[in-house]
mmCIF file of C-alpha atoms in Angstrom:
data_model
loop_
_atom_site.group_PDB
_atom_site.id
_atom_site.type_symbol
_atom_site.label_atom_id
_atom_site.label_comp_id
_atom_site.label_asym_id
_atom_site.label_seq_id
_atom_site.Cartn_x
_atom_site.Cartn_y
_atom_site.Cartn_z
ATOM 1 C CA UNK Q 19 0.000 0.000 0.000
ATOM 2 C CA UNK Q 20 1.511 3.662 -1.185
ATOM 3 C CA UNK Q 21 0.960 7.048 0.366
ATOM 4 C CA UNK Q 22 1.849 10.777 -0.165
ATOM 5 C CA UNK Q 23 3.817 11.708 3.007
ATOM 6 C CA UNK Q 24 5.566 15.183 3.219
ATOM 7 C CA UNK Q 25 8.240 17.359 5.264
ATOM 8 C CA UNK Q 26 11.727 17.724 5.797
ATOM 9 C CA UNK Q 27 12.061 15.598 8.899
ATOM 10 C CA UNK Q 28 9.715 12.753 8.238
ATOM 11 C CA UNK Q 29 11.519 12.289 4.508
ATOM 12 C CA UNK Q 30 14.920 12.366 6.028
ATOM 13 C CA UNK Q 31 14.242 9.634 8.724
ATOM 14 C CA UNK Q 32 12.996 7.650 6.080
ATOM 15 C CA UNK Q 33 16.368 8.729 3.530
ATOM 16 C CA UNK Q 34 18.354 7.737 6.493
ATOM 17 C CA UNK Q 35 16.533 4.560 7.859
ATOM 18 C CA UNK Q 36 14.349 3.199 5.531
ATOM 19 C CA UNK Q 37 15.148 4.492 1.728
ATOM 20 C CA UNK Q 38 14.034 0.858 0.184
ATOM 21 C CA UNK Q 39 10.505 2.511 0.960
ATOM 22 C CA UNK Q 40 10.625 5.617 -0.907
ATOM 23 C CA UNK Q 41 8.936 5.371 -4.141
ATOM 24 C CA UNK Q 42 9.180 8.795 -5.973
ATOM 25 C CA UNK Q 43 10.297 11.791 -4.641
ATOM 26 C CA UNK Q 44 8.275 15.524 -5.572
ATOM 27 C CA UNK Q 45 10.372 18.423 -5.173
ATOM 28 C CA UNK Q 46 8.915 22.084 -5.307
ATOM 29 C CA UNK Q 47 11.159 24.302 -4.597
ATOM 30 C CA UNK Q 48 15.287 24.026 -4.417
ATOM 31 C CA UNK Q 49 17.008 22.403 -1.128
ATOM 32 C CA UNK Q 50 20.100 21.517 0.244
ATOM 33 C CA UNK Q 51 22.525 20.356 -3.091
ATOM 34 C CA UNK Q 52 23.823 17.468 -0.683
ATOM 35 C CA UNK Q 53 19.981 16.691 0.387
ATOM 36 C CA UNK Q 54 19.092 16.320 -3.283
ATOM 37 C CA UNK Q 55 21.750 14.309 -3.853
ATOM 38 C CA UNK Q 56 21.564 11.685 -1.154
ATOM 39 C CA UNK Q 57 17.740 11.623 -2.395
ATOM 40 C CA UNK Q 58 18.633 10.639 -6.259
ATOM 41 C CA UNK Q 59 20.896 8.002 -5.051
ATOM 42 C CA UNK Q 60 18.173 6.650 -3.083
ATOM 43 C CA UNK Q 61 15.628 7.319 -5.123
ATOM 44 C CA UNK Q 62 15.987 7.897 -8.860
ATOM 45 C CA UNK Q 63 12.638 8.531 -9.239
ATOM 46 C CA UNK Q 64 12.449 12.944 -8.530
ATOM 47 C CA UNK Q 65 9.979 14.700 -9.646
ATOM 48 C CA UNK Q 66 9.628 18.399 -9.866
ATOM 49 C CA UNK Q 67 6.071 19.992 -9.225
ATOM 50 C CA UNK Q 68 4.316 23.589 -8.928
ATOM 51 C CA UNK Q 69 3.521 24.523 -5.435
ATOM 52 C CA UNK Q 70 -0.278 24.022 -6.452
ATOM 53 C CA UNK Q 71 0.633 20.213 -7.098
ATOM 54 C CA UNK Q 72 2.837 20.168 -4.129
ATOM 55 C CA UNK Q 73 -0.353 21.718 -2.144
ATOM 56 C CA UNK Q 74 -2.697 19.149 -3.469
ATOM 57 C CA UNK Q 75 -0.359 16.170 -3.025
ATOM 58 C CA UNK Q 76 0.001 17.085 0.536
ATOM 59 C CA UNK Q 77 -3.884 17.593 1.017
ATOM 60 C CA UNK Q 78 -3.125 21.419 1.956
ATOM 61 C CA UNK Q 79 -0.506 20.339 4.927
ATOM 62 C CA UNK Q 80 2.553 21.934 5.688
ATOM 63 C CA UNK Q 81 4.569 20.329 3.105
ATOM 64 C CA UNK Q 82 8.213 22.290 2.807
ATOM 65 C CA UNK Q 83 8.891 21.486 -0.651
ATOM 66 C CA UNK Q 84 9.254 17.709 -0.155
ATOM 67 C CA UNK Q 85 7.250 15.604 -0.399
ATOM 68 C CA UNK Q 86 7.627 11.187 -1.945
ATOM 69 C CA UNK Q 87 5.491 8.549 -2.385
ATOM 70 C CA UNK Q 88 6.255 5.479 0.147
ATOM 71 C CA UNK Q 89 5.148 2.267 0.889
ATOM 72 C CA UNK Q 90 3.517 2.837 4.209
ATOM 73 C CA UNK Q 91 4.337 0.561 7.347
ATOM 74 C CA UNK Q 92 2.705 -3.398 6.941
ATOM 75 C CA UNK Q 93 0.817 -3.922 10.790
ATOM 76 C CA UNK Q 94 2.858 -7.035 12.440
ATOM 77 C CA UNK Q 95 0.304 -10.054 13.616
ATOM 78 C CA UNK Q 96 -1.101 -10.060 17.092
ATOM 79 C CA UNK Q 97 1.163 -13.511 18.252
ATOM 80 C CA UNK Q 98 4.220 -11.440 16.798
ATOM 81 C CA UNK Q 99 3.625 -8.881 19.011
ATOM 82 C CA UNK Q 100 2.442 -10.587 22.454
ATOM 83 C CA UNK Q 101 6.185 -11.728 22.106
ATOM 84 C CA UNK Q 102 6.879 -8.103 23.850
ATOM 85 C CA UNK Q 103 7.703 -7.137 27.327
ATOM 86 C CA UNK Q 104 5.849 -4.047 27.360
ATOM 87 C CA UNK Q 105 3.360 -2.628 24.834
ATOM 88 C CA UNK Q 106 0.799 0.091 24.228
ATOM 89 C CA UNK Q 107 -2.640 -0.459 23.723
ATOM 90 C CA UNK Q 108 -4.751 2.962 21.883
ATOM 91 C CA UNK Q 109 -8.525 2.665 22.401
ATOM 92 C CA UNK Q 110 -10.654 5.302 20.505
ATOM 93 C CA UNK Q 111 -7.613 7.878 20.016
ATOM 94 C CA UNK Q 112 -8.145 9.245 16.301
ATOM 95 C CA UNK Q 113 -6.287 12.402 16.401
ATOM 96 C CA UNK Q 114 -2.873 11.457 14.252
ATOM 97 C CA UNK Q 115 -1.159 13.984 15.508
ATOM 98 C CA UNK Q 116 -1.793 12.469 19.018
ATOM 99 C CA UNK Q 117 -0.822 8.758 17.625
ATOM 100 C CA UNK Q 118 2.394 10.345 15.866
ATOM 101 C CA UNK Q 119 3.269 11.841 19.042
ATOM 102 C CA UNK Q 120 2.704 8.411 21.131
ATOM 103 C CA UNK Q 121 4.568 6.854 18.856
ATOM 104 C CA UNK Q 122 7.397 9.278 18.874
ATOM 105 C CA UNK Q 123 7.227 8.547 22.711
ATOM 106 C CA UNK Q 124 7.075 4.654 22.669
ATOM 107 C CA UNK Q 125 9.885 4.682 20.615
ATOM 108 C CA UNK Q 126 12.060 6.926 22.644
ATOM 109 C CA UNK Q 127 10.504 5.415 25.999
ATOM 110 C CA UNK Q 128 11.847 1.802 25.101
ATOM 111 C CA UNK Q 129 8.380 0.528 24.417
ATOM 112 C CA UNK Q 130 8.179 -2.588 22.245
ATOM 113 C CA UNK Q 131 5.141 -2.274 20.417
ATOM 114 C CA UNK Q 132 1.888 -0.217 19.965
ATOM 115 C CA UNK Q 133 -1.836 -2.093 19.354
ATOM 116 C CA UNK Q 134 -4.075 0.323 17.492
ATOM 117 C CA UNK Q 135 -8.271 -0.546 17.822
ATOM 118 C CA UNK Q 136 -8.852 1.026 14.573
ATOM 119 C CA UNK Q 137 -12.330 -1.051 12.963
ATOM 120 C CA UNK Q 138 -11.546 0.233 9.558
ATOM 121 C CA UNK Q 139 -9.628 1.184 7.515
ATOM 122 C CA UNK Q 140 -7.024 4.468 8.765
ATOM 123 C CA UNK Q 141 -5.375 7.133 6.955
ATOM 124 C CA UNK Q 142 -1.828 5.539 7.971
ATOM 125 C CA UNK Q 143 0.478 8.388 6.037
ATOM 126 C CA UNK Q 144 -0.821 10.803 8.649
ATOM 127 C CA UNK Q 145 0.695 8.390 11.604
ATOM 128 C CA UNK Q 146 3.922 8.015 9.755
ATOM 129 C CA UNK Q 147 3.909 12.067 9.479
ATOM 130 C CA UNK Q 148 3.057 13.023 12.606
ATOM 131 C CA UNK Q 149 5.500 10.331 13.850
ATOM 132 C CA UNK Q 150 8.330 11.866 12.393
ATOM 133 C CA UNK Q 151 8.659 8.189 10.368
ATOM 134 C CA UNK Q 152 9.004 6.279 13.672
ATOM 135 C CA UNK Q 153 5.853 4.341 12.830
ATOM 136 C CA UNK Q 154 8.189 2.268 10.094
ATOM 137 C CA UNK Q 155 10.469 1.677 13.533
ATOM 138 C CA UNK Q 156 8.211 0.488 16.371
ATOM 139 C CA UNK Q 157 6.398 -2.822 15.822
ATOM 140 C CA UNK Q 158 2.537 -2.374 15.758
ATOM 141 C CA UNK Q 159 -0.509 -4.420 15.371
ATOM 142 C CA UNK Q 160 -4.533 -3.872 14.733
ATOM 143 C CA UNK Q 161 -7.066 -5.258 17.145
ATOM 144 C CA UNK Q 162 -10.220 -3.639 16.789
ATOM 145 C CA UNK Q 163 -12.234 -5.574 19.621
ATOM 146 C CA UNK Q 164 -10.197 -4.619 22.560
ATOM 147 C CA UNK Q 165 -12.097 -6.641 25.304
ATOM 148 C CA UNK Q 166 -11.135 -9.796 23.235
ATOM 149 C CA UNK Q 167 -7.359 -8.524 23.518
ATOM 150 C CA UNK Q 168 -6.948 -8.066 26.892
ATOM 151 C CA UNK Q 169 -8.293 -11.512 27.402
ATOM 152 C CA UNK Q 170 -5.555 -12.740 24.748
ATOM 153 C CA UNK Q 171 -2.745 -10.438 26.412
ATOM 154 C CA UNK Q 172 -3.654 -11.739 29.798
ATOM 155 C CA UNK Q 173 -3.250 -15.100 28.717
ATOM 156 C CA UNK Q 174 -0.299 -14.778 27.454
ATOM 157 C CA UNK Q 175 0.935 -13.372 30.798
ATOM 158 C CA UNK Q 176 0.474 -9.201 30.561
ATOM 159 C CA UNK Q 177 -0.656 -7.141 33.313
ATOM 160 C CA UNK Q 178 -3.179 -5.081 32.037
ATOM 161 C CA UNK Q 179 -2.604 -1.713 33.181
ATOM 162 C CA UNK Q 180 -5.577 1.503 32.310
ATOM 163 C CA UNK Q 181 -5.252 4.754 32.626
ATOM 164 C CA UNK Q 182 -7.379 6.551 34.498
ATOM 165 C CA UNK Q 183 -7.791 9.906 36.455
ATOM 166 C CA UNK Q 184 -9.256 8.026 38.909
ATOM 167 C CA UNK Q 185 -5.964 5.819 39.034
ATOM 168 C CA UNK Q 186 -3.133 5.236 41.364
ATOM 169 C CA UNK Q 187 0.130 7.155 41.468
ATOM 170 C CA UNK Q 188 2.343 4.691 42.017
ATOM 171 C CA UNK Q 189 3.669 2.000 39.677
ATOM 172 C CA UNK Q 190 6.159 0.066 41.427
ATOM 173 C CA UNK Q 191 7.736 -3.170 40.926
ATOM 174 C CA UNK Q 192 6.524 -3.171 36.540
ATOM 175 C CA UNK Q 193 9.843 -2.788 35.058
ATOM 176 C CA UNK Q 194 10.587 -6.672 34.959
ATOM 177 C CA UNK Q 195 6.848 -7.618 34.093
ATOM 178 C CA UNK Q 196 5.501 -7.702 31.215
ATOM 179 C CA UNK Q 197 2.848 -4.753 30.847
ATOM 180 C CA UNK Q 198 0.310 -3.642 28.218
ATOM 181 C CA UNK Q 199 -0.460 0.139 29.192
ATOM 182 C CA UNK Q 200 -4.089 0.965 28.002
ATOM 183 C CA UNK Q 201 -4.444 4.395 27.279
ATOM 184 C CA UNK Q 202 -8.281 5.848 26.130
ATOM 185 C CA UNK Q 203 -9.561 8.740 24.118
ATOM 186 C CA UNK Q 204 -8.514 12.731 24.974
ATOM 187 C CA UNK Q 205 -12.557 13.160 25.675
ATOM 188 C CA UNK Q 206 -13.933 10.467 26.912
ATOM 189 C CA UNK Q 207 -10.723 8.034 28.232
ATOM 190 C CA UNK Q 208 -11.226 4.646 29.084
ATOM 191 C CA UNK Q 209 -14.518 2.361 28.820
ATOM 192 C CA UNK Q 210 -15.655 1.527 32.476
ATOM 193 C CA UNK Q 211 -15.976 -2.422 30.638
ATOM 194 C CA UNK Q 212 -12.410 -1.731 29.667
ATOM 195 C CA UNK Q 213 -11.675 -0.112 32.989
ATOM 196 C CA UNK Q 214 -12.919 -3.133 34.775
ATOM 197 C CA UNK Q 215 -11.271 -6.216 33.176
ATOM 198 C CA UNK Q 216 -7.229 -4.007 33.993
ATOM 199 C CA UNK Q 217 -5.421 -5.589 36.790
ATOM 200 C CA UNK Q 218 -4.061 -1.943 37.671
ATOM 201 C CA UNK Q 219 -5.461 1.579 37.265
ATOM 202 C CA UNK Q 220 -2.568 4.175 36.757
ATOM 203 C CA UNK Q 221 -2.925 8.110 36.679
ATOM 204 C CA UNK Q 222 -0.504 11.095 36.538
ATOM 205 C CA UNK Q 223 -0.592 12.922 39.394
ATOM 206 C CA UNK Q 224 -1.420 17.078 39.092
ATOM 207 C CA UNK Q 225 0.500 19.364 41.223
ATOM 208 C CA UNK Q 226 -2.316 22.324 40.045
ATOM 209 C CA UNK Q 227 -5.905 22.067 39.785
ATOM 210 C CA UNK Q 228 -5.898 21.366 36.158
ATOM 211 C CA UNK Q 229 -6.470 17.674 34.947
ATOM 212 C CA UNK Q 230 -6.944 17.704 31.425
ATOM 213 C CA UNK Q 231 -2.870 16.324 29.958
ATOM 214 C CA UNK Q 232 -3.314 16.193 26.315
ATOM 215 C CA UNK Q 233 -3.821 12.121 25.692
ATOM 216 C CA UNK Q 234 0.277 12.033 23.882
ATOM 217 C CA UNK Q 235 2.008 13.973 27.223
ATOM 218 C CA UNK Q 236 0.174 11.363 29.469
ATOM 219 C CA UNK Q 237 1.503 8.718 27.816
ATOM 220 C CA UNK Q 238 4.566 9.755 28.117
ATOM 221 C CA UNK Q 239 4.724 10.444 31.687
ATOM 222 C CA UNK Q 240 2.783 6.943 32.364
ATOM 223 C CA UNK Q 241 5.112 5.076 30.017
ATOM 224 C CA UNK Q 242 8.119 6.352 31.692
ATOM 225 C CA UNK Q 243 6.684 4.880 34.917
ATOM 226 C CA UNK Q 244 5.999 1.201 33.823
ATOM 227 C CA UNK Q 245 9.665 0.619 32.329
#
């Protein structure tokens, strides 16, 4: 499956780490003689466009005069991943730029893999984006009936850990386990039927009287905890 993905940073992770997945490359303006260069030599295939072409290619985004066609990211099988010590599990988070940013964090954070619930079909360029290209780096998988896989990950030996407001501070003794963190929508957060079938409830604790974390910066913080 091919995608338009676009920007500087995204096309140079993917230049540096994965070039056997760039497909043809759109310039539309002049860059960096040595960038251009290390892009032909990956990819033959450049090809210069008008800034309305550019625009269009990149659905209006933010594209900075590069922009290639890729072969996006193939989703590994759930028994591939339960071979992890410690994975992410997104329930109802749509917002790419969210994903990218969880992403960006598992990665960084040591996670081993990410399970998505998507039930269809998901605009996967926007993930790869928004992740900077770390989606093509980080193992993930599609489950789309997520009281089904926390039965599965609890029989293969995961604590099931939610996050919650409502949660406990403290997550001691998870770095040698093996953990699936289960983290819910910005609005709306966990299910209470998801809620109920987690062996732990973890939240961040707020120093202010302010308790809305933006669903990616939770993560984070939470993710830090369990490893």
């Amino acid at each position: 499956m091919q995608a338009v993905v676009y920007g500087k940073q995204v096309i140079t992770h993917l230049l540096n780490s994965h070039h056997e997945k760039l497909q043809e490359i759109y310039l539309s303006k002049e860059i960096d003689k040595k960038f251009f260069f290390a892009l032909k030599k990956a990819c033959p295939n450049i090809v210069k466009v008008d800034n309305k072409k550019a625009q269009s290619l990149a659905k209006g985004g933010n594209h900075q005069g590069v922009l290639a066609k890729v072969e996006l990211p193939l989703a590994a099988s759930l028994k591939e991943i339960k071979k992890a010590q410690k994975l992410l599990v997104l329930c109802g988070i749509t917002d790419v730029g969210n994903i990218g940013g969880i992403f960006r964090s598992a990665y960084c954070l040591g996670m081993d893999g990410v399970i998505l619930d998507f039930a269809r079909e998901f605009a996967y360029e926007g993930i790869v984006r928004s992740s900077l290209g770390l989606m093509y780096d980080l193992p993930f998988s599609v489950m789309p009936n997520t009281l089904d896989l926390i039965n599965e990950l609890k029989t293969s030996g995961f604590l099931c850990l939610g996050a919650s407001m409502q949660g406990s501070n403290q997550a001691e003794n998870l770095s040698l386990k093996k953990c699936a963190l289960f983290l819910g929508s910005e609005h709306e957060g966990l299910s209470k039927k998801i809620l109920a079938k987690m062996d732990t409830i973890l939240s961040v604790k707020m120093r202010r009287d302010f308790d809305s974390l933006n669903v990616s910066v939770a993560a984070g913080i939470l993710m830090d905890k369990i490893n």
